[in-house]
Coordinates of C-alpha atoms in Angstrom, one line a residue:
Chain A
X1 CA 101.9 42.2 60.9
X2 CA 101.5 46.0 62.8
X3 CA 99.7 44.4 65.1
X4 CA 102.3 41.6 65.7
X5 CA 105.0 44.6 65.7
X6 CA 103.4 46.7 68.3
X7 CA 102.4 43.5 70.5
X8 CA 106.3 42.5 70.4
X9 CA 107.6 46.3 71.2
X10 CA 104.7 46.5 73.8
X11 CA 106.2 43.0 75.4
X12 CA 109.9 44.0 75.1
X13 CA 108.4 47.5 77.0
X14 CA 106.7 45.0 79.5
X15 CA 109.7 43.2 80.6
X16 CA 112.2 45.9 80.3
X17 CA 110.0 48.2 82.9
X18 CA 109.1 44.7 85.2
X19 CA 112.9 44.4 84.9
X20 CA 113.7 47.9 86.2
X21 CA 110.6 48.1 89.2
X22 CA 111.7 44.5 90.3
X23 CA 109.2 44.5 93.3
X24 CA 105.4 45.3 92.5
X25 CA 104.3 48.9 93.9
X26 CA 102.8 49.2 97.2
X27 CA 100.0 50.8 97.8
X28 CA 100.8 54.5 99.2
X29 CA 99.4 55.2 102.9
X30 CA 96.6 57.9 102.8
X31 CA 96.8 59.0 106.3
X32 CA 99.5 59.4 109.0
X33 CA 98.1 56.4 111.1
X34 CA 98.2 54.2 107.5
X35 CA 102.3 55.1 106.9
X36 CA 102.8 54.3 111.4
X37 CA 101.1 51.0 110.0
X38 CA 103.0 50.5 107.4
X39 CA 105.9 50.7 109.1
X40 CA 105.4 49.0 112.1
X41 CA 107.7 47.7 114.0
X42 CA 106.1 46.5 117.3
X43 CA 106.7 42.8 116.1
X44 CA 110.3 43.4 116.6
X45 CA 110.2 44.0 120.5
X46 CA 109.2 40.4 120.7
X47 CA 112.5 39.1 120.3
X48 CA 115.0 42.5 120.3
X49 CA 113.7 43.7 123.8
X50 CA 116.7 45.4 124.6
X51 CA 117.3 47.2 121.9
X52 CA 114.1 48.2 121.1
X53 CA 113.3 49.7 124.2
X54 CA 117.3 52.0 123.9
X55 CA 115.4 52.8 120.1
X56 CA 111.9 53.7 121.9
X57 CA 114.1 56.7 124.3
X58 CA 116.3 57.1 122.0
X59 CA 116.2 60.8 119.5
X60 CA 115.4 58.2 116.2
X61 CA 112.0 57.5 117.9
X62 CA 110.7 60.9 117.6
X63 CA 112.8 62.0 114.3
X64 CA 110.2 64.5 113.5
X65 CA 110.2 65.9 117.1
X66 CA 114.0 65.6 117.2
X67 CA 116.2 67.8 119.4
X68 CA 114.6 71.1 120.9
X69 CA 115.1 73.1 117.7
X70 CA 114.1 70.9 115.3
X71 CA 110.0 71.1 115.6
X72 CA 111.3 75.3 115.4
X73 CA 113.7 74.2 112.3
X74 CA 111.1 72.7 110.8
X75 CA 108.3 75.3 111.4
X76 CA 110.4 77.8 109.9
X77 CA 111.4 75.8 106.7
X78 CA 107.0 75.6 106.4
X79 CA 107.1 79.2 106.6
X80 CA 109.7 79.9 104.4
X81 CA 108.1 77.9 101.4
X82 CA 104.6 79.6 102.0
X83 CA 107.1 83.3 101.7
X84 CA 108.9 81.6 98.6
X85 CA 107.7 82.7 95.2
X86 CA 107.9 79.7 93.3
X87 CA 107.2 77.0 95.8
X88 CA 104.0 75.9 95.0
X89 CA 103.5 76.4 98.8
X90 CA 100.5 78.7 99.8
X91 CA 99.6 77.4 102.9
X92 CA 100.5 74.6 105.2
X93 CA 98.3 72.0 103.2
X94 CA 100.0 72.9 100.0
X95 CA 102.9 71.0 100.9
X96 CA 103.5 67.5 99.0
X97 CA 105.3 64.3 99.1
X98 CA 107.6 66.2 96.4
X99 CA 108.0 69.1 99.2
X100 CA 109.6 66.8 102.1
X101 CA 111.1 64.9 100.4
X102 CA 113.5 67.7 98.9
X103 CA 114.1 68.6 101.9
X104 CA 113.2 67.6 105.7
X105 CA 112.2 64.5 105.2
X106 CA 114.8 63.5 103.2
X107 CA 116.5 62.2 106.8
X108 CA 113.6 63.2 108.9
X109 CA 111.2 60.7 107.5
X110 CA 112.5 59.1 104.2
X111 CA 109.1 56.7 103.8
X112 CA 106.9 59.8 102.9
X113 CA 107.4 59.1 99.9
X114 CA 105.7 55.7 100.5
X115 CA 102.4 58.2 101.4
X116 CA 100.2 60.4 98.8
X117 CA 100.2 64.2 99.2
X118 CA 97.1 64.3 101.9
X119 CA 99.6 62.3 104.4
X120 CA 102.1 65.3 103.4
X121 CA 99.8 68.2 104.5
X122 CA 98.4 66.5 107.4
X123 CA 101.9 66.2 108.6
X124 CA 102.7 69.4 107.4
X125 CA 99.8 70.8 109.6
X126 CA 100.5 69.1 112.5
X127 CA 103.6 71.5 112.0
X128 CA 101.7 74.8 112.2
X129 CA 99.4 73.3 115.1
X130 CA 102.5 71.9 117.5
X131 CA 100.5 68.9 117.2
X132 CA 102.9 66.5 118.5
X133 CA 101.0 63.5 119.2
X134 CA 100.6 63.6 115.4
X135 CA 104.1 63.7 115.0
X136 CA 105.2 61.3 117.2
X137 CA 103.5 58.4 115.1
X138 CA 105.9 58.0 112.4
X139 CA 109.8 58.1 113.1
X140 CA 113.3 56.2 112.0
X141 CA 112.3 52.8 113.4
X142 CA 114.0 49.6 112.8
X143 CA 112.5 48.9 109.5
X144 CA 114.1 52.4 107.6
X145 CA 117.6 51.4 108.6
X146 CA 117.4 47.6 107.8
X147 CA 114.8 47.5 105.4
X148 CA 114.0 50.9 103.7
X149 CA 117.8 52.4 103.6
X150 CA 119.7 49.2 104.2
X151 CA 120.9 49.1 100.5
X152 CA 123.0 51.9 99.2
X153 CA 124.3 50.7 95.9
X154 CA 120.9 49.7 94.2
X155 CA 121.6 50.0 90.9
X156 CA 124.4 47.2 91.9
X157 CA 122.1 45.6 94.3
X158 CA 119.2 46.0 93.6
X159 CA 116.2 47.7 95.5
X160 CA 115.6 46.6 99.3
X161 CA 113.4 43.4 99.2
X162 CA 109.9 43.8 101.2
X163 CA 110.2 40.8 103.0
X164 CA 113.6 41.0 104.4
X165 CA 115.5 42.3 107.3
X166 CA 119.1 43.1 106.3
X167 CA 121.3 43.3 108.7
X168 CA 125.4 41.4 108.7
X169 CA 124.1 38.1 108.0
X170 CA 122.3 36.0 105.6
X171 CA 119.8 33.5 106.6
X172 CA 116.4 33.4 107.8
X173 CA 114.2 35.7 109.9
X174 CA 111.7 34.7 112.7
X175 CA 108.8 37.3 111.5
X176 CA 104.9 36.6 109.4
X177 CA 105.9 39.9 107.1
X178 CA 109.9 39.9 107.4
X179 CA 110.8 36.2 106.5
X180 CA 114.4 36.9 105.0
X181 CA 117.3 38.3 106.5
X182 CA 120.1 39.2 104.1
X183 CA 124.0 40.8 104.8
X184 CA 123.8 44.7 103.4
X185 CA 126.8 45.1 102.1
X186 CA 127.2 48.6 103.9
X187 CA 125.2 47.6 106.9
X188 CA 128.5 48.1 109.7
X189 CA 130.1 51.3 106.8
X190 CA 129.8 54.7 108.0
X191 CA 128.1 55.4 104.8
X192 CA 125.3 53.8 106.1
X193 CA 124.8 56.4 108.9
X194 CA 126.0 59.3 106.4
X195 CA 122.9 58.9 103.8
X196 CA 120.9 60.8 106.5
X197 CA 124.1 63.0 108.6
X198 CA 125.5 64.0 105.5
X199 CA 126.3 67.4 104.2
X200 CA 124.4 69.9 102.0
X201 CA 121.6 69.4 99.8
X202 CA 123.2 71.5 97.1
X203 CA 121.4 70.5 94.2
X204 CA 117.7 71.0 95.9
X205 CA 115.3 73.8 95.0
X206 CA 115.3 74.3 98.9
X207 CA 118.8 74.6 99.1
X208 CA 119.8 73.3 102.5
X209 CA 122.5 72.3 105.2
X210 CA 120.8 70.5 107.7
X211 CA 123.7 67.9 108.7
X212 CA 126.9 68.4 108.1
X213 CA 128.8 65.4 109.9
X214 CA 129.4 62.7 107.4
X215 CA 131.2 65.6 105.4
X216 CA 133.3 66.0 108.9
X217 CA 133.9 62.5 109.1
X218 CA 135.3 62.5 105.9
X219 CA 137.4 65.7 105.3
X220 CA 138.9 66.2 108.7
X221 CA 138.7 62.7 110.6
X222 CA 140.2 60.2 107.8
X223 CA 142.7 62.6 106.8
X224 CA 143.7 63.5 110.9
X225 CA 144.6 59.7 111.2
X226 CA 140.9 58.3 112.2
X227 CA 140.3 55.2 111.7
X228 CA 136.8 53.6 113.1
X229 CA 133.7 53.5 111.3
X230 CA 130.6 55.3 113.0
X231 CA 129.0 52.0 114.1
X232 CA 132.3 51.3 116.0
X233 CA 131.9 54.4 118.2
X234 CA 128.4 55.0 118.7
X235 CA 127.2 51.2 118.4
X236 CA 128.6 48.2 120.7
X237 CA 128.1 44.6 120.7
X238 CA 124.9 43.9 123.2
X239 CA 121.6 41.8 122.1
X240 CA 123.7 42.0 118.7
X241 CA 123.0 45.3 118.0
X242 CA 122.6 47.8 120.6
X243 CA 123.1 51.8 119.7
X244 CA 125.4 53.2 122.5
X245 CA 123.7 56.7 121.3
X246 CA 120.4 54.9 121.5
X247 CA 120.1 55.8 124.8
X248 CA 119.2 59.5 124.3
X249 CA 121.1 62.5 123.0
X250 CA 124.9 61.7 123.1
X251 CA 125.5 65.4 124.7
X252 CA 123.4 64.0 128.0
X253 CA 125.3 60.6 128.2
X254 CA 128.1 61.6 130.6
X255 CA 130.1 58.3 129.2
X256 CA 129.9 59.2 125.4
X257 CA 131.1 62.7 126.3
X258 CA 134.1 61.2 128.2
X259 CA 135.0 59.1 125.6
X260 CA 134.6 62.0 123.3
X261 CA 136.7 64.7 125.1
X262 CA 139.3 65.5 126.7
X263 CA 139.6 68.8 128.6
X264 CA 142.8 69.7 130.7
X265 CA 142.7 72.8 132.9
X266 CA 146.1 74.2 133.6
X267 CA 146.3 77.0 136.8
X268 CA 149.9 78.1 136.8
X269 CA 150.9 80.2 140.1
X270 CA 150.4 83.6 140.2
X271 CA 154.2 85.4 139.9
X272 CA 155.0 89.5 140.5
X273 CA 156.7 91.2 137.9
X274 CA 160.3 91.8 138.9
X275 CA 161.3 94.7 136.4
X276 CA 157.7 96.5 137.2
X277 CA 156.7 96.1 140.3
X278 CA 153.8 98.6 140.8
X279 CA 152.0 95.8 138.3
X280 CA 149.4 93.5 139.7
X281 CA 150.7 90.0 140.7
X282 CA 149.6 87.9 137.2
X283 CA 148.6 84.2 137.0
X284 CA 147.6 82.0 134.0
X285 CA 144.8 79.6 133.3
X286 CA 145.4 77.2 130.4
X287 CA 142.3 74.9 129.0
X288 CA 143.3 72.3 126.6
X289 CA 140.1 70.6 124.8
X290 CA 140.7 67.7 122.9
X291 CA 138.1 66.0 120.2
X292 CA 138.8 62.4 120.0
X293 CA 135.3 61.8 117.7
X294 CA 135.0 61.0 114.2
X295 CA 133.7 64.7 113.7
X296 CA 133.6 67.9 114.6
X297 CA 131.5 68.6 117.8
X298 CA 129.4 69.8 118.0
X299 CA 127.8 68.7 114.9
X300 CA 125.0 66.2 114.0
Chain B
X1 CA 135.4 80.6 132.6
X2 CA 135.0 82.6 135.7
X3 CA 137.7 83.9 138.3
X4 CA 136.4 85.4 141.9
X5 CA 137.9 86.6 144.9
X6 CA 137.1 84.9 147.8
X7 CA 134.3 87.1 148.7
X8 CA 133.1 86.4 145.2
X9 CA 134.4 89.6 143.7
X10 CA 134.8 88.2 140.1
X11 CA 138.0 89.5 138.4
X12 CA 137.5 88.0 135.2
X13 CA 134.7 86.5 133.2
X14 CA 135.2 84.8 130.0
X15 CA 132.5 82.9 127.9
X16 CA 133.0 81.7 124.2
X17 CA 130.6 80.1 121.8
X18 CA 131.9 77.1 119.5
X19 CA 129.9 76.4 116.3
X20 CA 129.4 76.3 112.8
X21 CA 128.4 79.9 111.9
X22 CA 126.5 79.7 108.8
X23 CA 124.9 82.0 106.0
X24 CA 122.7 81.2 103.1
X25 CA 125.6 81.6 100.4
X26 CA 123.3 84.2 98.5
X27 CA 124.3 87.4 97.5
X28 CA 123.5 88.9 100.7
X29 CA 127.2 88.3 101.8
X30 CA 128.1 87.7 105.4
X31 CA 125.4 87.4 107.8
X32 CA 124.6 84.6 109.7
X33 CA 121.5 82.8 109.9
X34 CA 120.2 80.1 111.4
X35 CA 118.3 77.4 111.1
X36 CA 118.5 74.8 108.3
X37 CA 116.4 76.0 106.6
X38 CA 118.2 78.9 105.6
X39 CA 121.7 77.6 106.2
X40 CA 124.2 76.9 103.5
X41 CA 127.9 78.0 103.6
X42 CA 130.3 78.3 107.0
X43 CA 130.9 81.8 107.7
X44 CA 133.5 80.5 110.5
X45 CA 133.7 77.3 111.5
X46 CA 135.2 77.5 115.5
X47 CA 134.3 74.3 116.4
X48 CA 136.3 71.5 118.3
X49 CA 137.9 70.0 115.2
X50 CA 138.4 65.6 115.1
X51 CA 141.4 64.5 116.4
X52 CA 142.7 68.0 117.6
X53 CA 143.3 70.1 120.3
X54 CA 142.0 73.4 121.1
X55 CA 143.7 75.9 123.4
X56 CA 142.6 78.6 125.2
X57 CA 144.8 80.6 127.2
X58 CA 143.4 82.9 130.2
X59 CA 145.7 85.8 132.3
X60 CA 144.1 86.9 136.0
X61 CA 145.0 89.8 137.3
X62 CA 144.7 89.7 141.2
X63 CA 143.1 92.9 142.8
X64 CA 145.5 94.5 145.1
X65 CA 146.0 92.6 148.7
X66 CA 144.0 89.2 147.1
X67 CA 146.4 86.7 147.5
X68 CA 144.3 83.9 146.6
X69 CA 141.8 83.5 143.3
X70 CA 138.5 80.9 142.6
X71 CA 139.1 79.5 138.8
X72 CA 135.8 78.0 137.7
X73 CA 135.4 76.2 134.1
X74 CA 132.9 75.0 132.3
X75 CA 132.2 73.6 129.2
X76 CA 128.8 73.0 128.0
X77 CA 126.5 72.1 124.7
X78 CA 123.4 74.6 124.1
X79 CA 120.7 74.3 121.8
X80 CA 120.5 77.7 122.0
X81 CA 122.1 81.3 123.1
X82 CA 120.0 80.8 126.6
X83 CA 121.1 78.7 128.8
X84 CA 117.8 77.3 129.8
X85 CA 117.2 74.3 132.0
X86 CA 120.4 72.0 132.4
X87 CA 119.9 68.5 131.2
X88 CA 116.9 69.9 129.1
X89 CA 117.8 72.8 126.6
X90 CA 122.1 72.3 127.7
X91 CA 124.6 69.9 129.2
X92 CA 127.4 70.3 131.0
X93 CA 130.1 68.2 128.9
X94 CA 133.0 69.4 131.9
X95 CA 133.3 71.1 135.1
X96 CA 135.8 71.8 137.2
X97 CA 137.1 74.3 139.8
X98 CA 140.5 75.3 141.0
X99 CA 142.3 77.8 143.1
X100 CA 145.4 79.7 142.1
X101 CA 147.0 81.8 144.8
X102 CA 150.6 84.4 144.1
X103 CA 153.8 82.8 144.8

C-alpha cells in the first residue's frame, strides 16, 4: 500500500512536471560553433533572399559586435565583475551562463542560456582577446525573433514550439527542422521589439541600463499623441517582411533620418540698434529640431 | 553651429551635446558615468524628446565693417566625444549653410 502511495504521488509528480516543461530539453551546445549550429539559419536564405541578405548587413547580425562601443561596453562590464566582490567572477573564464544572462546577453545573445558554462567563458574570452571572428558566430538571427522570443505571454501560451516559425500567420512551413508556422500573437506589437530595447534591469545583481527606448516609447511617445507600433516605422512590406533598419545602423540611412527629423534653420537679418548706436549691428540664427520617432533620439 | 567672416574669421562657435547623461544611482551622488555597465539613473536627460521640438536660439555679433556673415549648422550622431571618421564612428543627420548680411 506505501508502495502503491508513493508510485501514485511519483506519477501525479510525473505529469504535473511533463505538464509544466511541455517540450523535452535540448541538449545544451558545449562550444560556440555547437550554439552557431544550433541556431542556424542558413536554410532560410533559400527562400527569404532579400531579407536575409538586409539581416546579414544589418547591426542584428553581429549583436555581440554591435555598434562601435559595444565590444568596449561589454569589455568593461567583464572587468567590472572580475573588480566586484561578490561576483563569483575572478577571471574572464569565471563567467557563466548565469553571468550573461543577467546581464548582456539578456538582448545581446538570449540563446546562451541554450549553452553550458564552457560556451559562456569561451565567449567571455573572446572578450578580453578582441577575438572577433569568435564573436561574429553567434548573433540575433531569424530564429531568436520568430522562434526563441516570438512568444511573450507563455504562461498563456505556452513555450515557443521547436519546430515552428511564428510569424502573422498560421499554416505550414517549407523547412526539414521548421515544419510549422503559427501567428504570435505579439509578432507586429512593439512589445515584441521592447523585450530586448527595453529599459533598466533593476532587479539584477548587475544592475544595469543598457536600453532605454521601449521605456521612451511608452512614457513620452503614446502619451505625446503617437500612434504606430515599432514594426510600422522601422519595418515595411517587401519579400513580406523586410526590416527598413535592416539595412545598417538607422543613424547612416540618410532616409530613416529624414523621416525621423525635422530641422529648420532660421537666419533673420542682421538690424543696428537705433537707441545705441556705438553697438555692433546683431543678427539671429534660429534652429528648430523636431523628433517625429516613437522615441527619444538618440536612444537605442 | 559656426559663424565666419568671409575671410573665415569665425565670430562665433557653438557646439552642444544631446544625450542621456547617466550615473549609477549609488550613493556616490551626481557623477556621470558611462557605459552600461555602470549606468542606471538620468542625471539630465537633453535629448530630442518624441513628437517635440527643440529650439535653439543663436545671436551674431558682426565685427566692425563685416557686412556680410557665413552661418554653418550641423547636426550629427557620435558614438563618442571624438568626432572620428564620418560615416564610421559619426553621421551627419543635417547640414546646411546660410549667409546673413545687416540690413
Amino acid at each position: 500500500m506505501r508502495f502503491l502511495k508513493l508510485f501514485v504521488v511519483f506519477v501525479f509528480m510525473s505529469i504535473s512536471l511533463s505538464a509544466f516543461a511541455s517540450q523535452p530539453e535540448v541538449k545544451k551546445a558545449k562550444t560556440v560553433d555547437e550554439l552557431a549550429a544550433m541556431y542556424d539559419v542558413s536554410s532560410c536564405k533559400q527562400c527569404h533572399a532579400k531579407i536575409f541578405e538586409e539581416w546579414e548587413k544589418s547591426i542584428h547580425s553581429r549583436s555581440l559586435i554591435g555598434s562601435p562601443r559595444t565590444v568596449g561596453g561589454i569589455q568593461g562590464a567583464i572587468k567590472n565583475w572580475i573588480s566586484f566582490k561578490h561576483s563569483g567572477v575572478k577571471e574572464a573564464k569565471d563567467i557563466t551562463v548565469d553571468h550573461w544572462k543577467t546581464a548582456c546577453f539578456k538582448c545581446h545573445l538570449p540563446q546562451i542560456e541554450d549553452a553550458t558554462d564552457e560556451v559562456a567563458a569561451q565567449i567571455a574570452e573572446a572578450y578580453v582577446k578582441n577575438d572577433r571572428a569568435t564573436l561574429a558566430k553567434v548573433n540575433i538571427n531569424c530564429l531568436v525573433c520568430h522562434n526563441k522570443m516570438a512568444v511573450t505571454h507563455q504562461w498563456r501560451d505556452g513555450k515557443p514550439e521547436r519546430d515552428t516559425v511564428y510569424g502573422t500567420k498560421d499554416g505550414t512551413h517549407m523547412d526539414k527542422m521548421y515544419k510549422n508556422l503559427k501567428k504570435s500573437s505579439t509578432m507586429t506589437a512593439s512589445v515584441m521589439c521592447g523585450q530586448c530595447h527595453q529599459g533598466p534591469l533593476i532587479d539584477r545583481p548587475a544592475t544595469t541600463q543598457c536600453s532605454t527606448l521601449f521605456g521612451s516609447y511608452l512614457n513620452a511617445y503614446l502619451p505625446n499623441g503617437g500612434n504606430k507600433t515599432c514594426q510600422e516605422c522601422h519595418m515595411k512590406e517587401v519579400d513580406g517582411h523586410a526590416m527598413f533598419s535592416f539595412r545598417d545602423r538607422n543613424y547612416s540611412d540618410p532616409a530613416m533620418v529624414k523621416r525621423a527629423l525635422d530641422v529648420e534653420v532660421d537666419a533673420k537679418k542682421g538690424y543696428k540698434s537705433i537707441e545705441l548706436p556705438n553697438l555692433p549691428p546683431a543678427a539671429k540664427v534660429i534652429v528648430k529640431i523636431t523628433n517625429n520617432a516613437g522615441h527619444r533620439i538618440p536612444d537605442g | 553651429m559656426t559663424a565666419k567672416t568671409k575671410d573665415g574669421k569665425e565670430v562665433l562657435k557653438s557646439e552642444k551635446i544631446y544625450m542621456l547623461h547617466a550615473g549609477d544611482s549609488r550613493n556616490e551622488g551626481d557623477q556621470m558615468v558611462y557605459g552600461p555597465a555602470n549606468k542606471l539613473g538620468f542625471l539630465e536627460d537633453n535629448t530630442f524628446q518624441p513628437l517635440q521640438t527643440k529650439v535653439e536660439s543663436y545671436d551674431l555679433k558682426f565685427p566692425e565693417g563685416v557686412k556680410e556673415l557665413d552661418v554653418n549648422v550641423e547636426l550629427r550622431f557620435q558614438y563618442d566625444k571624438e568626432v572620428g571618421t564620418i560615416g564610421k564612428d559619426s553621421y551627419i543627420l543635417y547640414k546646411t549653410s546660410k549667409k546673413v548680411s545687416t540690413r
